[in-house]
PDB file of C-alpha atoms in Angstrom:
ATOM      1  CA  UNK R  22      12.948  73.554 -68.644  1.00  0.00           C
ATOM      2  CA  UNK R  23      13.852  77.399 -68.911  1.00  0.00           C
ATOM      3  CA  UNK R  24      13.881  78.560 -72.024  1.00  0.00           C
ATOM      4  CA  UNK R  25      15.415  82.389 -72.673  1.00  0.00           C
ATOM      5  CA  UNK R  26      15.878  84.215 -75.480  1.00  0.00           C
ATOM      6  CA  UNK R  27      17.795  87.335 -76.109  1.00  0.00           C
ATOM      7  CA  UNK R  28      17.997  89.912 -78.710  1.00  0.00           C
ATOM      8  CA  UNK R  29      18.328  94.588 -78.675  1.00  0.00           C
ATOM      9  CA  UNK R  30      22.186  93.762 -79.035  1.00  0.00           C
ATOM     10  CA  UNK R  31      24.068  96.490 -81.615  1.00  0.00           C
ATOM     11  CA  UNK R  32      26.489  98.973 -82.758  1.00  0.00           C
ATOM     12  CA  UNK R  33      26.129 102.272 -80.974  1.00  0.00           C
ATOM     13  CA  UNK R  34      28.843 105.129 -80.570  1.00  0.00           C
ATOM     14  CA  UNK R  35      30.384 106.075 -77.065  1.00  0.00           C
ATOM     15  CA  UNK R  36      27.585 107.332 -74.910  1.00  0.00           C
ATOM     16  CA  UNK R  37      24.758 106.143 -76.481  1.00  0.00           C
ATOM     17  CA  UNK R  38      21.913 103.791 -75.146  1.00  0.00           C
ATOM     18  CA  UNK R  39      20.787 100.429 -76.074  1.00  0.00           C
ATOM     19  CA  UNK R  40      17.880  98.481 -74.404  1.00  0.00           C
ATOM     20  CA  UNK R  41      18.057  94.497 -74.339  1.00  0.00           C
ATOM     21  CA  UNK R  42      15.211  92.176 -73.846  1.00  0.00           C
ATOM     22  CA  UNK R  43      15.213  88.686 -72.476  1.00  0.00           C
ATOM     23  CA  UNK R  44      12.124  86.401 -73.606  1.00  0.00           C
ATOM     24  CA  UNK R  45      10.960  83.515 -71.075  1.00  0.00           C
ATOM     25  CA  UNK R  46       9.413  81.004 -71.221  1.00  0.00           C
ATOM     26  CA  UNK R  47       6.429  80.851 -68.428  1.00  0.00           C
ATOM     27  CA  UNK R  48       7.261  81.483 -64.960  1.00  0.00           C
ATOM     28  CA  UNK R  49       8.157  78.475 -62.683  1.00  0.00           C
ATOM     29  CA  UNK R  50      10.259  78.741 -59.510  1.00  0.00           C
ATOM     30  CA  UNK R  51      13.560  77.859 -61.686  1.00  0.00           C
ATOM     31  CA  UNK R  52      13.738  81.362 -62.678  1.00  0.00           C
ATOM     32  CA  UNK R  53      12.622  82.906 -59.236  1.00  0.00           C
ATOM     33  CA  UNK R  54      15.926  85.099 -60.264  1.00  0.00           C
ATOM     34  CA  UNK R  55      17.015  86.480 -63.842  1.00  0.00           C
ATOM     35  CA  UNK R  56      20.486  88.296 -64.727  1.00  0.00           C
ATOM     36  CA  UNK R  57      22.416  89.569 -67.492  1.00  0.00           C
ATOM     37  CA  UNK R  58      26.025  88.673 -68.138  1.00  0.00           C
ATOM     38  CA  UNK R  59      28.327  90.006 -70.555  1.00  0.00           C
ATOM     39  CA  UNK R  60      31.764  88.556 -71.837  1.00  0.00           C
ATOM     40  CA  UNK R  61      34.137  89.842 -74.088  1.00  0.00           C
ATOM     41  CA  UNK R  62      36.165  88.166 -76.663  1.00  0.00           C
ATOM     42  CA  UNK R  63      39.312  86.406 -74.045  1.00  0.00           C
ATOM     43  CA  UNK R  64      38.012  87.412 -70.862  1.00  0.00           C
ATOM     44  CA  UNK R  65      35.724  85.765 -68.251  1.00  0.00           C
ATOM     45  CA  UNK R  66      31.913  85.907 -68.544  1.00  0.00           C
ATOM     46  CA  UNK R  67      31.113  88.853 -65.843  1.00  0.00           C
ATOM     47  CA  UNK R  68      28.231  89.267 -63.963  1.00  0.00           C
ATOM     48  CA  UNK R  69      26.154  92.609 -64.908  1.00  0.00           C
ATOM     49  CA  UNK R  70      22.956  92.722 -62.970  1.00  0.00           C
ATOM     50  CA  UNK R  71      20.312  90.505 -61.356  1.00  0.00           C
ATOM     51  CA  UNK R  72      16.634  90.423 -60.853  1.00  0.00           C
ATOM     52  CA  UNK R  73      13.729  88.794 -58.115  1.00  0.00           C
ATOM     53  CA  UNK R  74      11.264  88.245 -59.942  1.00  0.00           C
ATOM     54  CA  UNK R  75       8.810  87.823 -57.244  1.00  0.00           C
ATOM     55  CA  UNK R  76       9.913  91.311 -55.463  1.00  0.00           C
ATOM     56  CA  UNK R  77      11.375  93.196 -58.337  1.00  0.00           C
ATOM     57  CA  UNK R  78      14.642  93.480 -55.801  1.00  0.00           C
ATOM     58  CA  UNK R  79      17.581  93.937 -57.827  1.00  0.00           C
ATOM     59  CA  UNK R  80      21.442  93.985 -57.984  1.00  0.00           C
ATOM     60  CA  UNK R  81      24.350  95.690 -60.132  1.00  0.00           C
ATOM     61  CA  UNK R  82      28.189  94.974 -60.223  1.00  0.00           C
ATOM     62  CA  UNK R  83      29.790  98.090 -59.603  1.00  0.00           C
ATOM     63  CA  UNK R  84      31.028  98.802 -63.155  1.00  0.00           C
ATOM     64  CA  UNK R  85      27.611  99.254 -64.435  1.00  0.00           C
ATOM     65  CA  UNK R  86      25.780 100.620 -61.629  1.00  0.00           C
ATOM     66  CA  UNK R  87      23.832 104.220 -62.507  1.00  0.00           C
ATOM     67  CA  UNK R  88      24.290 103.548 -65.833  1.00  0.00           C
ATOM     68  CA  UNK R  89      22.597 100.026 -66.672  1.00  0.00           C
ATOM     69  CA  UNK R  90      18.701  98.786 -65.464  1.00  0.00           C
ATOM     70  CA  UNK R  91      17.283  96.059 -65.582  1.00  0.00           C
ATOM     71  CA  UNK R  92      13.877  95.310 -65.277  1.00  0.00           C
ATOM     72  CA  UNK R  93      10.988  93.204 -65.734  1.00  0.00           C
ATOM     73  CA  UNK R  94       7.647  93.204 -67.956  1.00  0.00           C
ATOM     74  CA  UNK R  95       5.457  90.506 -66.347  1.00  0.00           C
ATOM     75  CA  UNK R  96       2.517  90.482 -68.549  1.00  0.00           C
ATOM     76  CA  UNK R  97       5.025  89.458 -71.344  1.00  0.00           C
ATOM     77  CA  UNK R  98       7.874  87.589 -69.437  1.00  0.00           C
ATOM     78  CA  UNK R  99      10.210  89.713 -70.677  1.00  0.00           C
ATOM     79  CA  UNK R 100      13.593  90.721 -68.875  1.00  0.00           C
ATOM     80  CA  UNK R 101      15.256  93.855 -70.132  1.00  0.00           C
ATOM     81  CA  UNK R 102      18.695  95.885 -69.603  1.00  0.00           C
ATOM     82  CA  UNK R 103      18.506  99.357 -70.473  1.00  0.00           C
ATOM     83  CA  UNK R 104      21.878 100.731 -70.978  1.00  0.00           C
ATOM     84  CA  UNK R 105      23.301 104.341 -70.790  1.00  0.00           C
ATOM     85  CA  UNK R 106      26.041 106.207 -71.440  1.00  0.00           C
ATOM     86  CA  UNK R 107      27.991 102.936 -73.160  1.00  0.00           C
ATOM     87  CA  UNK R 108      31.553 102.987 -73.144  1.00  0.00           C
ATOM     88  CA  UNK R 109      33.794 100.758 -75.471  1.00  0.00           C
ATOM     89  CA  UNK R 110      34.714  98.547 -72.391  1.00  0.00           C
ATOM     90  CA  UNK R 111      30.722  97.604 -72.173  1.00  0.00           C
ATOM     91  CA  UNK R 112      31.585  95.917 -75.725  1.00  0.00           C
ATOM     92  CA  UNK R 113      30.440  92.129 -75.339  1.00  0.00           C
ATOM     93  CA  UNK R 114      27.920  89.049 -75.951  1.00  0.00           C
ATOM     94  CA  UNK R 115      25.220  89.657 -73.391  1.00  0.00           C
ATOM     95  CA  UNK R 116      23.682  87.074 -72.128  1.00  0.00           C
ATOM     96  CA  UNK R 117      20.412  86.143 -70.241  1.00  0.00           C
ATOM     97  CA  UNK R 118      20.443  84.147 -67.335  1.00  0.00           C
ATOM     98  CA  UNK R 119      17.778  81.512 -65.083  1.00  0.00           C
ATOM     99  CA  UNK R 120      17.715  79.646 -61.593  1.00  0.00           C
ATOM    100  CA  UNK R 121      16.561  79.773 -58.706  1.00  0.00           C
ATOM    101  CA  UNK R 122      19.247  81.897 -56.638  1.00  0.00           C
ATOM    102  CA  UNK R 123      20.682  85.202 -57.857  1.00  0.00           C
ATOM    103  CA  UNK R 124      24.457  84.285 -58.061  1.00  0.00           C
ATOM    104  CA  UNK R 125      27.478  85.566 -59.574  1.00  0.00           C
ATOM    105  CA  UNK R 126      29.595  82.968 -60.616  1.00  0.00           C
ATOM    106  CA  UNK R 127      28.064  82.088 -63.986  1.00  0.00           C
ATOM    107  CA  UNK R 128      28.407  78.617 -63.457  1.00  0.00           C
ATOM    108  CA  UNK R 129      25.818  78.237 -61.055  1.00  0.00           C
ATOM    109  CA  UNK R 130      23.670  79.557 -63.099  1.00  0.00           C
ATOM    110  CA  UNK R 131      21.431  76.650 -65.196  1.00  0.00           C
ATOM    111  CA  UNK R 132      19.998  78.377 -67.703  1.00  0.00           C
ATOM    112  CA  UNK R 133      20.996  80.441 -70.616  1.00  0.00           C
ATOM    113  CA  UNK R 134      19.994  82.239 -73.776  1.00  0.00           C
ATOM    114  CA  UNK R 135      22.605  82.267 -76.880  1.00  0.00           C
ATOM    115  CA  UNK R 136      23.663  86.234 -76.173  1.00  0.00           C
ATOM    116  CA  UNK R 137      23.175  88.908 -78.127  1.00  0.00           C
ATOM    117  CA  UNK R 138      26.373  91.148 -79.373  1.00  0.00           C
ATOM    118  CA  UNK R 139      26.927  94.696 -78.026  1.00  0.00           C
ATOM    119  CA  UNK R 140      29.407  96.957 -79.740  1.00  0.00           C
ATOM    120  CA  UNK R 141      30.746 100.330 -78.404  1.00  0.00           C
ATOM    121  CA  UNK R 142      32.740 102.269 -80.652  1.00  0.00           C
ATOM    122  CA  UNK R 143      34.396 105.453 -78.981  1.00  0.00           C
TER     123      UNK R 143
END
């Protein structure tokens, strides 16, 4: 079992930064691949960005890309998102997710933390 926890969530203004971190629980091959996803209140939980752990390969959905990173602290099975330049539409629960296969349907994904609120106020 794959247990993720997430917290870094906040209030910034338009154009700020905010960094969030993802603790795991020890490596197994269930979380080969780790991504954020972000939903706002009445929409869809989106895909944001996904993570290898093995190679440190990553992928970003276009809305985020050059302005979000994630990346990976080993030592201290941490995931994190650094985010840039916010904009109100980034506004959302992010959330932390586990398997095996980077996908980007959130329902193939198995494992979850409980999200962590971002606010962008312009």
């Amino acid at each position: 079992q794959v247990q993720l926890a997430e917290s870094g969530g906040g209030s910034v203004q338009a154009g700020g930064s905010l960094r969030l971190s993802c603790a795991a629980s020890v490596y197994t091959s269930s979380r080969e691949n780790m991504a954020w996803f972000r939903q706002a209140p009445g929409k869809e939980r989106d895909w944001v960005a996904c993570l290898t752990t093995s190679s440190g390969n990553t992928a970003y959905a276009d809305s985020v890309k050059g302005r979000f990173t994630i990346s990976q602290d080993n030592a201290k099975n941490t995931l994190y998102l650094q985010m840039n330049n916010l904009k109100p539409e980034d506004t959302a629960m992010y959330y932390c997710a586990a398997d095996r296969h980077c996908y980007t349907l959130p329902t193939n994904w198995r494992y979850w933390g409980q999200g962590t609120q971002v606010t962008v106020s312009s």
